XYZ file of C-alpha atoms in Angstrom:
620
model
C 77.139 115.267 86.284
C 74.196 112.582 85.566
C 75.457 112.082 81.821
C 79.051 112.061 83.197
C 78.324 109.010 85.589
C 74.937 107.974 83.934
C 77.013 104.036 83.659
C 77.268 104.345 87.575
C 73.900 104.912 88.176
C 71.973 103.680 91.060
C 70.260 99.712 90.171
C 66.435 100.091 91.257
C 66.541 96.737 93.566
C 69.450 93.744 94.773
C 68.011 91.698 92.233
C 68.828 94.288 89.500
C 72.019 94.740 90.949
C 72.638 90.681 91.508
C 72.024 90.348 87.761
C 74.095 92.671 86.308
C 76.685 91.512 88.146
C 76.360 87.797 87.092
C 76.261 89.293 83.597
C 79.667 91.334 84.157
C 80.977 88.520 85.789
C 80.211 86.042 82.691
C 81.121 88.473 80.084
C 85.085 87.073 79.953
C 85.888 83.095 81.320
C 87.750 83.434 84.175
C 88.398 87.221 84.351
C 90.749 88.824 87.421
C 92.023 85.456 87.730
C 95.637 84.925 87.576
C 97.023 81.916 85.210
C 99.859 80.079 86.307
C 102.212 79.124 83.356
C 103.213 75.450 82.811
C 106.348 74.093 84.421
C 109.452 74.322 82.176
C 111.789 71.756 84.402
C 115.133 70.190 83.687
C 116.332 72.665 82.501
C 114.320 73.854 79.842
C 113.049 76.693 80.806
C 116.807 78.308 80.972
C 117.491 77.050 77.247
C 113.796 78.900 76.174
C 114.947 81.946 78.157
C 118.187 82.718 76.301
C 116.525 81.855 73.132
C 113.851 83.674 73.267
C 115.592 86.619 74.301
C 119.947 86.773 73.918
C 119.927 84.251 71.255
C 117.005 86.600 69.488
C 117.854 90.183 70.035
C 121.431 90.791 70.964
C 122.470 91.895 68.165
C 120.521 94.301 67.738
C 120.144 95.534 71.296
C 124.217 95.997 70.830
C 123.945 98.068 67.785
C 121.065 100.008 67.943
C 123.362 103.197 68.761
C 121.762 106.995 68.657
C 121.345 110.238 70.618
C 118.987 109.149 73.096
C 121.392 105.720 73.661
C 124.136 108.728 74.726
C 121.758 110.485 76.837
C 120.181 107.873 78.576
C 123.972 106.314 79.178
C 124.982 109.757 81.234
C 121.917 109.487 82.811
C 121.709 106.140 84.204
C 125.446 106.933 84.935
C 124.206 109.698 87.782
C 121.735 107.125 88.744
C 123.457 104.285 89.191
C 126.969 106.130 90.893
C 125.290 108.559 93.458
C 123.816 104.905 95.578
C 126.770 103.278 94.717
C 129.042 105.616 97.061
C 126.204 106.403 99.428
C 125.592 102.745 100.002
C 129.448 102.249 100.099
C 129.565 104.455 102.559
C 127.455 102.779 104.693
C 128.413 99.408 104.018
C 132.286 100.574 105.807
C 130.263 101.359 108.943
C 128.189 97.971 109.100
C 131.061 95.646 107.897
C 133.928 97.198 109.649
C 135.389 98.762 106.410
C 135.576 94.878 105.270
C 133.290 96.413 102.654
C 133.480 99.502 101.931
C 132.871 102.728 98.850
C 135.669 100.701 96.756
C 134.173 97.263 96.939
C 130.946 99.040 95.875
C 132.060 100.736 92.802
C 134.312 97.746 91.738
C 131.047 95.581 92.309
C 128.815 97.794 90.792
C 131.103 98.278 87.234
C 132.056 94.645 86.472
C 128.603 93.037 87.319
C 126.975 95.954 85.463
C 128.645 95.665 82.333
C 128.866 91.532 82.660
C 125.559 91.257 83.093
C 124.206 93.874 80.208
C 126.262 91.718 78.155
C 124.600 88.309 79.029
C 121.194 88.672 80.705
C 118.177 88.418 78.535
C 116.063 91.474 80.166
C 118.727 94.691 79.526
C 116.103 97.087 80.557
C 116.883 95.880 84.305
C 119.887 97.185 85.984
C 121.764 96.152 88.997
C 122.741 98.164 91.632
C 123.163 98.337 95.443
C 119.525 98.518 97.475
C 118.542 98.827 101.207
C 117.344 95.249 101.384
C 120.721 93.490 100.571
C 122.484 96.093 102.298
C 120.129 94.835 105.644
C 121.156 91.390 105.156
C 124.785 91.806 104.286
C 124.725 93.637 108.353
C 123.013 90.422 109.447
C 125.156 87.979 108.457
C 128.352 90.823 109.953
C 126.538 90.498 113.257
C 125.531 86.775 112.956
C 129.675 86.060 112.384
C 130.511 87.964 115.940
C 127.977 85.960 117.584
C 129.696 82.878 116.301
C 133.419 84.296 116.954
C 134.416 83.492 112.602
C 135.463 85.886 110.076
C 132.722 87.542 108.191
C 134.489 87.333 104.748
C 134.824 83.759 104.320
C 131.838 82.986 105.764
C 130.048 85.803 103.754
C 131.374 84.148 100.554
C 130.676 80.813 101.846
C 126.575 82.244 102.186
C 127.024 83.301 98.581
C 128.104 80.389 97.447
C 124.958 78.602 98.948
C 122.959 81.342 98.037
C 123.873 80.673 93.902
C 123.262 76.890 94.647
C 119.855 77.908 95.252
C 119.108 80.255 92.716
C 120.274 77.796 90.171
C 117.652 74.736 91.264
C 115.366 77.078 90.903
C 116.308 78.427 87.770
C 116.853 74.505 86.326
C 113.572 74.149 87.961
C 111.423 76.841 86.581
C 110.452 77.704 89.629
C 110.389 81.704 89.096
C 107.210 81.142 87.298
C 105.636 81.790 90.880
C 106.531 85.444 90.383
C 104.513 85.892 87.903
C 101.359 85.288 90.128
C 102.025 88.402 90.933
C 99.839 91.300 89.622
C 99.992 95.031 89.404
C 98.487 94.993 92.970
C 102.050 94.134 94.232
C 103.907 95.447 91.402
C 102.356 98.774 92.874
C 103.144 98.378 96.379
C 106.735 97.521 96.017
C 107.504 100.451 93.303
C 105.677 103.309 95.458
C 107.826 101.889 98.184
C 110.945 102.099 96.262
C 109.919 105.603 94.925
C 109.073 106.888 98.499
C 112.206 105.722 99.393
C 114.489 107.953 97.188
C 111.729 110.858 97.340
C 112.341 110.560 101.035
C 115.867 110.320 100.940
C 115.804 113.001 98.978
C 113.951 115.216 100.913
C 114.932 114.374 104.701
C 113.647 110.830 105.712
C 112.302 110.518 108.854
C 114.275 107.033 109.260
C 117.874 107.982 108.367
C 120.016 111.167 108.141
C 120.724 111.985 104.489
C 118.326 114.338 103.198
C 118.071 118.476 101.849
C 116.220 119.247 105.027
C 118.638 117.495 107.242
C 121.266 120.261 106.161
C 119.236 122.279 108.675
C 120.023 120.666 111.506
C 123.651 121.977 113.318
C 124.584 118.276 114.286
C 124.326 117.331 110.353
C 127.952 115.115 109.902
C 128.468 117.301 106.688
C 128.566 120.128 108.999
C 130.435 119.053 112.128
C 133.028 117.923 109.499
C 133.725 121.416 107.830
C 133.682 123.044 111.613
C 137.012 120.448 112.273
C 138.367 121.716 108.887
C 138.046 125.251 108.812
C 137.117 126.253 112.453
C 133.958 127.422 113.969
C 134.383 131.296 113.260
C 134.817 130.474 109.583
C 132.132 128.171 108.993
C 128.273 129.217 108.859
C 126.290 125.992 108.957
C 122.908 128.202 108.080
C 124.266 129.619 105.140
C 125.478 126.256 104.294
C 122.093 124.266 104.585
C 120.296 126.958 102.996
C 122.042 126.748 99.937
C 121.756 123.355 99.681
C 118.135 123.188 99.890
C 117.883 125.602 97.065
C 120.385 123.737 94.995
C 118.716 120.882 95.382
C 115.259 122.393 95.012
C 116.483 123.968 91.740
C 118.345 121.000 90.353
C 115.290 119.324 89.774
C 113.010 121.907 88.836
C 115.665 122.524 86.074
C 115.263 119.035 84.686
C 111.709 119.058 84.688
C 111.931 122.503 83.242
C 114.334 121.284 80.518
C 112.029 118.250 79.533
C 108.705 120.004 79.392
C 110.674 121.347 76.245
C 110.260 118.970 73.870
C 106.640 119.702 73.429
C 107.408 123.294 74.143
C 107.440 126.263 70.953
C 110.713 127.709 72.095
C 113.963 127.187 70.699
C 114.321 126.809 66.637
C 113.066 123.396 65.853
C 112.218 119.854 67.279
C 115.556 118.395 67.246
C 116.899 120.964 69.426
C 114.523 120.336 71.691
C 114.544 116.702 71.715
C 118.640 116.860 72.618
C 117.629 119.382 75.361
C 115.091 116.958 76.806
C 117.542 113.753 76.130
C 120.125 115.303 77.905
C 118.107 117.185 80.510
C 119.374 115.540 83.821
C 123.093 116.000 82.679
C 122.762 119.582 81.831
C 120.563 120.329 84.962
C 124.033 118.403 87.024
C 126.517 120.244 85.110
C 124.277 124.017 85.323
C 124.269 123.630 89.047
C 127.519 122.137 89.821
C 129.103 125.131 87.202
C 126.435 128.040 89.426
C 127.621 126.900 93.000
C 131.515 126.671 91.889
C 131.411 129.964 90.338
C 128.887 132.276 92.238
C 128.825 130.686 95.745
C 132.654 129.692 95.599
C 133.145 129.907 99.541
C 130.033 128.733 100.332
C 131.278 124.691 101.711
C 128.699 122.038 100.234
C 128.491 118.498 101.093
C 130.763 116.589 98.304
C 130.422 113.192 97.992
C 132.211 110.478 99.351
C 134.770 109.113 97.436
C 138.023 107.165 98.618
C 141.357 108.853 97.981
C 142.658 105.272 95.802
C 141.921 101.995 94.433
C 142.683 99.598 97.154
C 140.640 97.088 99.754
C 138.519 99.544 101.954
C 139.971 97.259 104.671
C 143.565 98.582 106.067
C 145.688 96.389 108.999
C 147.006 96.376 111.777
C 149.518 93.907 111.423
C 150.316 91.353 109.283
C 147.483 88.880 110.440
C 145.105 92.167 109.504
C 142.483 91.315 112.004
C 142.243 94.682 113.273
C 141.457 98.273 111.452
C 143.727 100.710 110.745
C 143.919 103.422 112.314
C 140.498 102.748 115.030
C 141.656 99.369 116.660
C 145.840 101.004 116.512
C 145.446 104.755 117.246
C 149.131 104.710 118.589
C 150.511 103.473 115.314
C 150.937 106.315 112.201
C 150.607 104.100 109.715
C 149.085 100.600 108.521
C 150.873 97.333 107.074
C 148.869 96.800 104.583
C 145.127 96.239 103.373
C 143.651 92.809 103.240
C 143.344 90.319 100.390
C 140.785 90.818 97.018
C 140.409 86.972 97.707
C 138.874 85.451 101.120
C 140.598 82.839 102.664
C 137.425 80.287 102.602
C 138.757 77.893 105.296
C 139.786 80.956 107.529
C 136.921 79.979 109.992
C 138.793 79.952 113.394
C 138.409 76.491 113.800
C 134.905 75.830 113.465
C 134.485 74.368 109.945
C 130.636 73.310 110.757
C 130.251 77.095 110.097
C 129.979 75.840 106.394
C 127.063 74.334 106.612
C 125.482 77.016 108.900
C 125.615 79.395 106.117
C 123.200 77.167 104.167
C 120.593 79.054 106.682
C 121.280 82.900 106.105
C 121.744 81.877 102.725
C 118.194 81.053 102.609
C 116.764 83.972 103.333
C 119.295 85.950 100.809
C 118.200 83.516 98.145
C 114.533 84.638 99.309
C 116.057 88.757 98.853
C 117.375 87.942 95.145
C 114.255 85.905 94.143
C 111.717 88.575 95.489
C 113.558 92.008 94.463
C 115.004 90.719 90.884
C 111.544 89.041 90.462
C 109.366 91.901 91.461
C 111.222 94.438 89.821
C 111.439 92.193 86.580
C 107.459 91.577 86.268
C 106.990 95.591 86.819
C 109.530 96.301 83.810
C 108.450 93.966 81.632
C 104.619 94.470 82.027
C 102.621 94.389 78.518
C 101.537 98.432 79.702
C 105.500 99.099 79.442
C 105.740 97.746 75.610
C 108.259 95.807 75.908
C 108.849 93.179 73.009
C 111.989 91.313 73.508
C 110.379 89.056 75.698
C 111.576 87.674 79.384
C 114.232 85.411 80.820
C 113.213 85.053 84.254
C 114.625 82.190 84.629
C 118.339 82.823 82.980
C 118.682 86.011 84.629
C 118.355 84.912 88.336
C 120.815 82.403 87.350
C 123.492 84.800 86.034
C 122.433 87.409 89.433
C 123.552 84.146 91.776
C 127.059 83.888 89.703
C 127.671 87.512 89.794
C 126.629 87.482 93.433
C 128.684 84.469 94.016
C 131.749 86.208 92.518
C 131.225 89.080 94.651
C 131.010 86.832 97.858
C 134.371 85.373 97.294
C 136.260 88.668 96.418
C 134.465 90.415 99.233
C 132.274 92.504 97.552
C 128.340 93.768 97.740
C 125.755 91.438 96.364
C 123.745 93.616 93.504
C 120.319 92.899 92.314
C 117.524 94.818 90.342
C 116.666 98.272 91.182
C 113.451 99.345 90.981
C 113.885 103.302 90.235
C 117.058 103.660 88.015
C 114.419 100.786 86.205
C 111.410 102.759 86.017
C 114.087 105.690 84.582
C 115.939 103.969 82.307
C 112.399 102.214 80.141
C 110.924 105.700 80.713
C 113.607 107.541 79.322
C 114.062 105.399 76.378
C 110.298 105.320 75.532
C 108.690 107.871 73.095
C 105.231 108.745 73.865
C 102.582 110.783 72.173
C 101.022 114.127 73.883
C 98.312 111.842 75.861
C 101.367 109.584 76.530
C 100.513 106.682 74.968
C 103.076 104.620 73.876
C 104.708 104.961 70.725
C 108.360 103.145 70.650
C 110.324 101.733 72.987
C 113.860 101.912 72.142
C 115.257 98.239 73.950
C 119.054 98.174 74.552
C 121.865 96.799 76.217
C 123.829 99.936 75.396
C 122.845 102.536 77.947
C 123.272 99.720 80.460
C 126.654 98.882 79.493
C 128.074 102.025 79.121
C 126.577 103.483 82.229
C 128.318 100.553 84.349
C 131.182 100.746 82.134
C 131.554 104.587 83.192
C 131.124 103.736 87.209
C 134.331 101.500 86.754
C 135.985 104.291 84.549
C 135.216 106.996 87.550
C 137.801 104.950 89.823
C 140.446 106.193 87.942
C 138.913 109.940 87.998
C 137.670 109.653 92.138
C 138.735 113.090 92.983
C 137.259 114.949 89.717
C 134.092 113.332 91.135
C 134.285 115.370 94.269
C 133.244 118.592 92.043
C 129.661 117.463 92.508
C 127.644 118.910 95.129
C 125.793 115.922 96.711
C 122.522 118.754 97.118
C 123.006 118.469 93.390
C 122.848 114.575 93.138
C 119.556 114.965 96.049
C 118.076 116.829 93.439
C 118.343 114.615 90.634
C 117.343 111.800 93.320
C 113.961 113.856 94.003
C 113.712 114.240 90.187
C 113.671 110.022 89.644
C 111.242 109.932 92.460
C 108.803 112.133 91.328
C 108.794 111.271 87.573
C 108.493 108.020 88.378
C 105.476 108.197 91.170
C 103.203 109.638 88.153
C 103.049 106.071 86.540
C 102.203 104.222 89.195
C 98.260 103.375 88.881
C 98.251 102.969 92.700
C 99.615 106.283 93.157
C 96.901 107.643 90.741
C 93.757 105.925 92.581
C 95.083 107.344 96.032
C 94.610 110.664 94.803
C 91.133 110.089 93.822
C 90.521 110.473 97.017
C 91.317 113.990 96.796
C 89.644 114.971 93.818
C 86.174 116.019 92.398
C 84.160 112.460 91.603
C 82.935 114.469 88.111
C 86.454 114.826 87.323
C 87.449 111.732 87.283
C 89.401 110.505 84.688
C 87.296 108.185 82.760
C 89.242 104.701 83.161
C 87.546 101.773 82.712
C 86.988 101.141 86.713
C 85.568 104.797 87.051
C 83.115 103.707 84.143
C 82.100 100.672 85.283
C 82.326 100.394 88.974
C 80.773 102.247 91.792
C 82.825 104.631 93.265
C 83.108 103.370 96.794
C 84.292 99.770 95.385
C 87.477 101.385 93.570
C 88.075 103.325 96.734
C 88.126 99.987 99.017
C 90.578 98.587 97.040
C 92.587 101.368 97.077
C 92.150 101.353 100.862
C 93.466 97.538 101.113
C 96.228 98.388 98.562
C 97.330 101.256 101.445
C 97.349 99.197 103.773
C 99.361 96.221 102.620
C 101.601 98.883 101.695
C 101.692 100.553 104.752
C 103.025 97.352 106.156
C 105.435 96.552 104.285
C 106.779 100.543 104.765
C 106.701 99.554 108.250
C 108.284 96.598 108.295
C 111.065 97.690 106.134
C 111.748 101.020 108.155
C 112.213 99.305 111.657
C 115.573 97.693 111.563
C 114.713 95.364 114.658
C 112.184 93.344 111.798
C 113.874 94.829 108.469
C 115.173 91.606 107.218
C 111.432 90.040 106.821
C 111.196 92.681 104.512
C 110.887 90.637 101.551
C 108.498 88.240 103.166
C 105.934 91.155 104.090
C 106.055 92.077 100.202
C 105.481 88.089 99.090
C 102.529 88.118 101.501
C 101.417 90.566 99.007
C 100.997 88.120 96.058
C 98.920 85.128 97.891
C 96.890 88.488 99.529
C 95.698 89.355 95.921
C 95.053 85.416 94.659
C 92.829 84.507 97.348
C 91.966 87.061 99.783
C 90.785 90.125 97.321
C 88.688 87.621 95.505
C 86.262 87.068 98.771
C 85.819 91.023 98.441
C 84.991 92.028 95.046
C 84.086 90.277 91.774
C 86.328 89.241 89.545
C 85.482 91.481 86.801
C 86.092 94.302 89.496
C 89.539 92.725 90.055
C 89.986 92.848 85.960
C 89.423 96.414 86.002
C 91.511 97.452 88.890
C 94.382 95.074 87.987
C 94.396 93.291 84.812
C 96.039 93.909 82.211
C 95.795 96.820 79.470
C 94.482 94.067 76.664
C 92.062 92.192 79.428
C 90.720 95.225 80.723
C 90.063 96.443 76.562
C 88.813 92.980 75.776
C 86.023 93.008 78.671
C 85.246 96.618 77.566
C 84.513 95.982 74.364
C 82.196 92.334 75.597
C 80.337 95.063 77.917
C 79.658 97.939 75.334
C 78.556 95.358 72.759
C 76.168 93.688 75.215
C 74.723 97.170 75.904
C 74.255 97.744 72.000
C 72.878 94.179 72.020
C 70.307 95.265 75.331
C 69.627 98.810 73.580
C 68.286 97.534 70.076
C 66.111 95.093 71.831
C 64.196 97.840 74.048
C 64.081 100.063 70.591
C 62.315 97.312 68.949
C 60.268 96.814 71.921
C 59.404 100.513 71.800
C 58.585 100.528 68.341
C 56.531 97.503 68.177
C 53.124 99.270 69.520
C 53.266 101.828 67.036
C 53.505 99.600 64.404
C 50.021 98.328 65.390
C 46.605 100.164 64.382
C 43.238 99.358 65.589
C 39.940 100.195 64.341
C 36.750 100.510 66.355
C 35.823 96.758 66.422
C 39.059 95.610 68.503
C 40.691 94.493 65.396
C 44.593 95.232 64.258
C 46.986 94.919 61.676
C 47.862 91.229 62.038
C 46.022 90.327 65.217
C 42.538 89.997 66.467
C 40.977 89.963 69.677
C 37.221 90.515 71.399
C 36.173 93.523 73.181
């Protein structure tokens, strides 16, 4: 255990210690500290963006067509539809059914593919999160408070909201995201991943969930007793079944990607369309086992509207009021409202206009944080990425699409973390110690995938075939593939593990053990805030604040705590943290050939009986 550690042994006094830390702390200029890149204003900044990056590689982003483009489309199609119809859902009970599953998947499939066609960062998609979902229900409330419609004033927000994110795009002013480091790029994707491992599983915070099938008062339940009658109906049966569907769906995928490095089948290409292809066959296997062994066993299906209409149904003509809740007497509606909100529709009270400018804000605040965010984690050097970034361009083109969704009454979309984190690691080939070989970088599987959720409208009740257990499954599956790469994840489980058998990263090396475990003690609980924070709906929408506090934490805070070599090691980058490596193992060759030469010296020397030696002399 000594010659495992024998770099993190004990310094014999403070001023041992004090000066090998002034030598690790001189060994690289201005190591752990975070550069701030020069202002591109005007303007310019936008023009380098799309050069750099559409005007560069669209071409061949749109043509760079193969198996794994196929396999990665049908699997970012799962990814992105499953939220899509579960936040749908839940956007008809916050809005009123003013927005509802339809407005989701419309949104979803036309911002998708328009923006897979345009942005400069492909690897990125859009899709429905918690976050905007949390602000779209506090402008809803904010609108019955004031006594106006929430449509036109929700598209009149979105129309302030795109005004801001295009000064700061002319501006350059997402550059400021970039302070951030893989201290918050950590935090906010373990939060993300806990949040669809959780969901997955039964989270403690909402009601979807596999273990959530076990309780009687589940909604999946009390809506199959209404259908088929409590003496025909057997909840238990029911929930267990899903639980093991769900269980087994992703097992199966993880089985059916541990293949490629497998022996079986006949020969590598087999298994590399097996492990392409592994979520789609483990949906298909399961959907195929429940509909033809457990065919009168009732699972959960999702939620998918009957047609392709406005969620919203009236009344009457003014269609105020919602068909059938606020007219239970009357059998059938007038009509559904308008694609289109009536902007001046404001019951009077046109200063509401320039009240939006405030909500607005703090959605502006949403886009820049979780596009931001999400962007820096994707296109990290450690991800090997190479088509460069377009910060700037892309928040730009995220306010239009946004803006176009406020006016047709439609969910505002941004970056999402997980399907993210899937879609780079799906398309990346890696060697056995998964290093990075390739990544293949395309606007195809993003395209396609969208291009698919707007194709499902015309196939909504083929989609009802799907078990949601089955679609919980492949939602634990993204989770916990994706939880392995996250460094932060990795130190927290040092914690639980034998100190000789560490891994040997460079911190471990270099750094006593308690110091890496501090850190990963603040990290936990900055992130246990933010959890917080985002799980109690009274203080949800400062959500994105508590995760910006994150980035001004690391800059000036962590540096009052450890050294700044420390901080390299912990959360530079993969080249910094190689560079300062290589400055420390060459000063120790340096420090080693002096003490051999300092060894050798005296035995170079011979004295004779009158005090005198080779080369020197001296009295007795």
């Amino acid at each position: 255990m000594a010659d495992e550690f024998e770099d993190n042994a004990p310094i014999a006094s403070k001023e041992d210690k004090d000066r090998e830390n002034e030598i690790n702390r001189n060994l690289i200029p201005d190591a752990g500290k975070v550069p701030l890149d020069p202002a591109q204003l005007w303007g310019k900044g936008l023009i380098a963006d799309i050069k750099r990056t559409v005007g560069t590689h669209w071409i061949e982003e749109m043509t760079n067509f193969n198996q794994k483009t196929v396999a990665v489309s049908l699997l970012m199609f799962i990814t992105v539809i499953a939220p899509t119809l579960t936040f749908g859902a839940v956007y008809g009970t916050s809005t009123n059914f003013q927005i509802g599953t339809v407005e989701t998947i419309l949104a979803t499939a036309w911002t998708g593919t328009f923006f897979a066609l345009t942005c400069g960062m492909p690897m990125c998609v859009l899709g429905s999160t918690g976050p905007c979902l949390i602000m779209t229900t506090v402008i809803y409330e904010i609108t019955k408070t004031m006594d106006v419609p929430f449509l036109p004033f929700y598209a009149w927000v979105s129309i302030w909201t795109f005004a801001y994110t295009t000064i700061t795009a002319f501006f350059d002013l997402t550059r400021f995201v970039k302070l951030a480091t893989k201290f918050t790029d950590d935090i906010f994707a373990l939060l993300i991943v806990s949040i669809f491992i959780f969901n997955a599983i039964g989270s403690p915070f909402g009601p979807g969930g596999l273990l959530r099938y076990l309780d009687p008062d589940n909604k999946s339940h009390l809506d199959f007793l209404k259908e088929l009658g409590g003496e025909e109906y057997d909840y238990l049966t029911s929930a267990v079944l899903s639980i093991l569907i769900g269980i087994a769906t992703c097992a199966t995928i993880f089985t059916f990607r541990g293949l490629k490095t497998s022996p079986f089948l006949c020969n590598q290409a087999s298994r590399d369309s097996i492990h392409d292809f592994s979520v789609t066959l483990g949906v298909v296997v399961w959907t195929l086992i429940k509909h033809l062994v457990f065919p009168s066993v009732e699972l959960e299906e999702l939620n998918v509207p009957s047609s392709f209409e406005p969620t919203f149904t009236c009344c009457d003509s003014s269609c105020t009021t919602y068909w059938p809740d606020q007219c239970t007497d009357q059998s059938e509606p007038t009509g559904t409202r308008s694609w289109f909100a009536n902007m001046m529709d404001l019951n009077g009270k046109s200063h509401a206009i320039f009240v939006a400018a405030g909500p607005a804000l703090l959605s502006f605040v949403l886009f820049y944080l979780d596009n931001g965010i999400t962007w820096h984690l994707i296109y990290s050097p450690r991800n090997g990425l190479k088509h460069g970034e377009s910060y700037n361009w892309d928040l730009f083109l995220v306010g239009f699409c946004n803006c176009v969704n406020g006016l047709l009454g439609l969910p505002w979309l941004v970056a999402t973390t997980v399907p993210c984190i899937v879609q780079v690691n799906n398309l990346t080939e890696r060697d056995a110690y998964g290093n990075i070989i390739s990544v293949q970088e395309t606007r195809l599987c993003h395209l396609v995938s969208h291009f698919m959720v707007g194709l499902s409208l015309l196939f909504l009740n083929a989609m009802k075939l799907i078990p949601m257990p089955v679609l919980l499954g492949v939602f634990l599956f993204m989770g916990l593939a994706s939880i392995g790469r996250i460094e932060f994840w990795q130190r927290f489980l040092l914690f639980f593990q034998q100190p000789s058998r560490y891994e040997k990263t460079a911190f471990v090396k270099y750094m006593s053990i308690g110091r890496y475990h501090l850190y990963t003690i603040l990290q936990i609980l900055f992130f246990a805030g933010v959890f917080i924070v985002q799980n109690t709906k009274a203080i949800a929408i400062v959500f994105p604040f508590m995760t910006l506090l994150c980035i001004p934490a690391r800059l000036w805070f962590l540096p009052k705590i450890f050294e700044n070599w420390e901080l390299l090691l912990l959360d530079g980058e993969e080249e910094e943290v190689s560079e300062w490596v290589a400055a420390k193992e060459q000063h120790k060759e340096k420090n080693l050939e002096v003490d051999s030469d300092f060894k050798k010296a005296p035995s170079d020397l011979t004295m004779d009986i009158t005090g005198h030696t080779s080369g020197f002399s001296f009295d007795l």
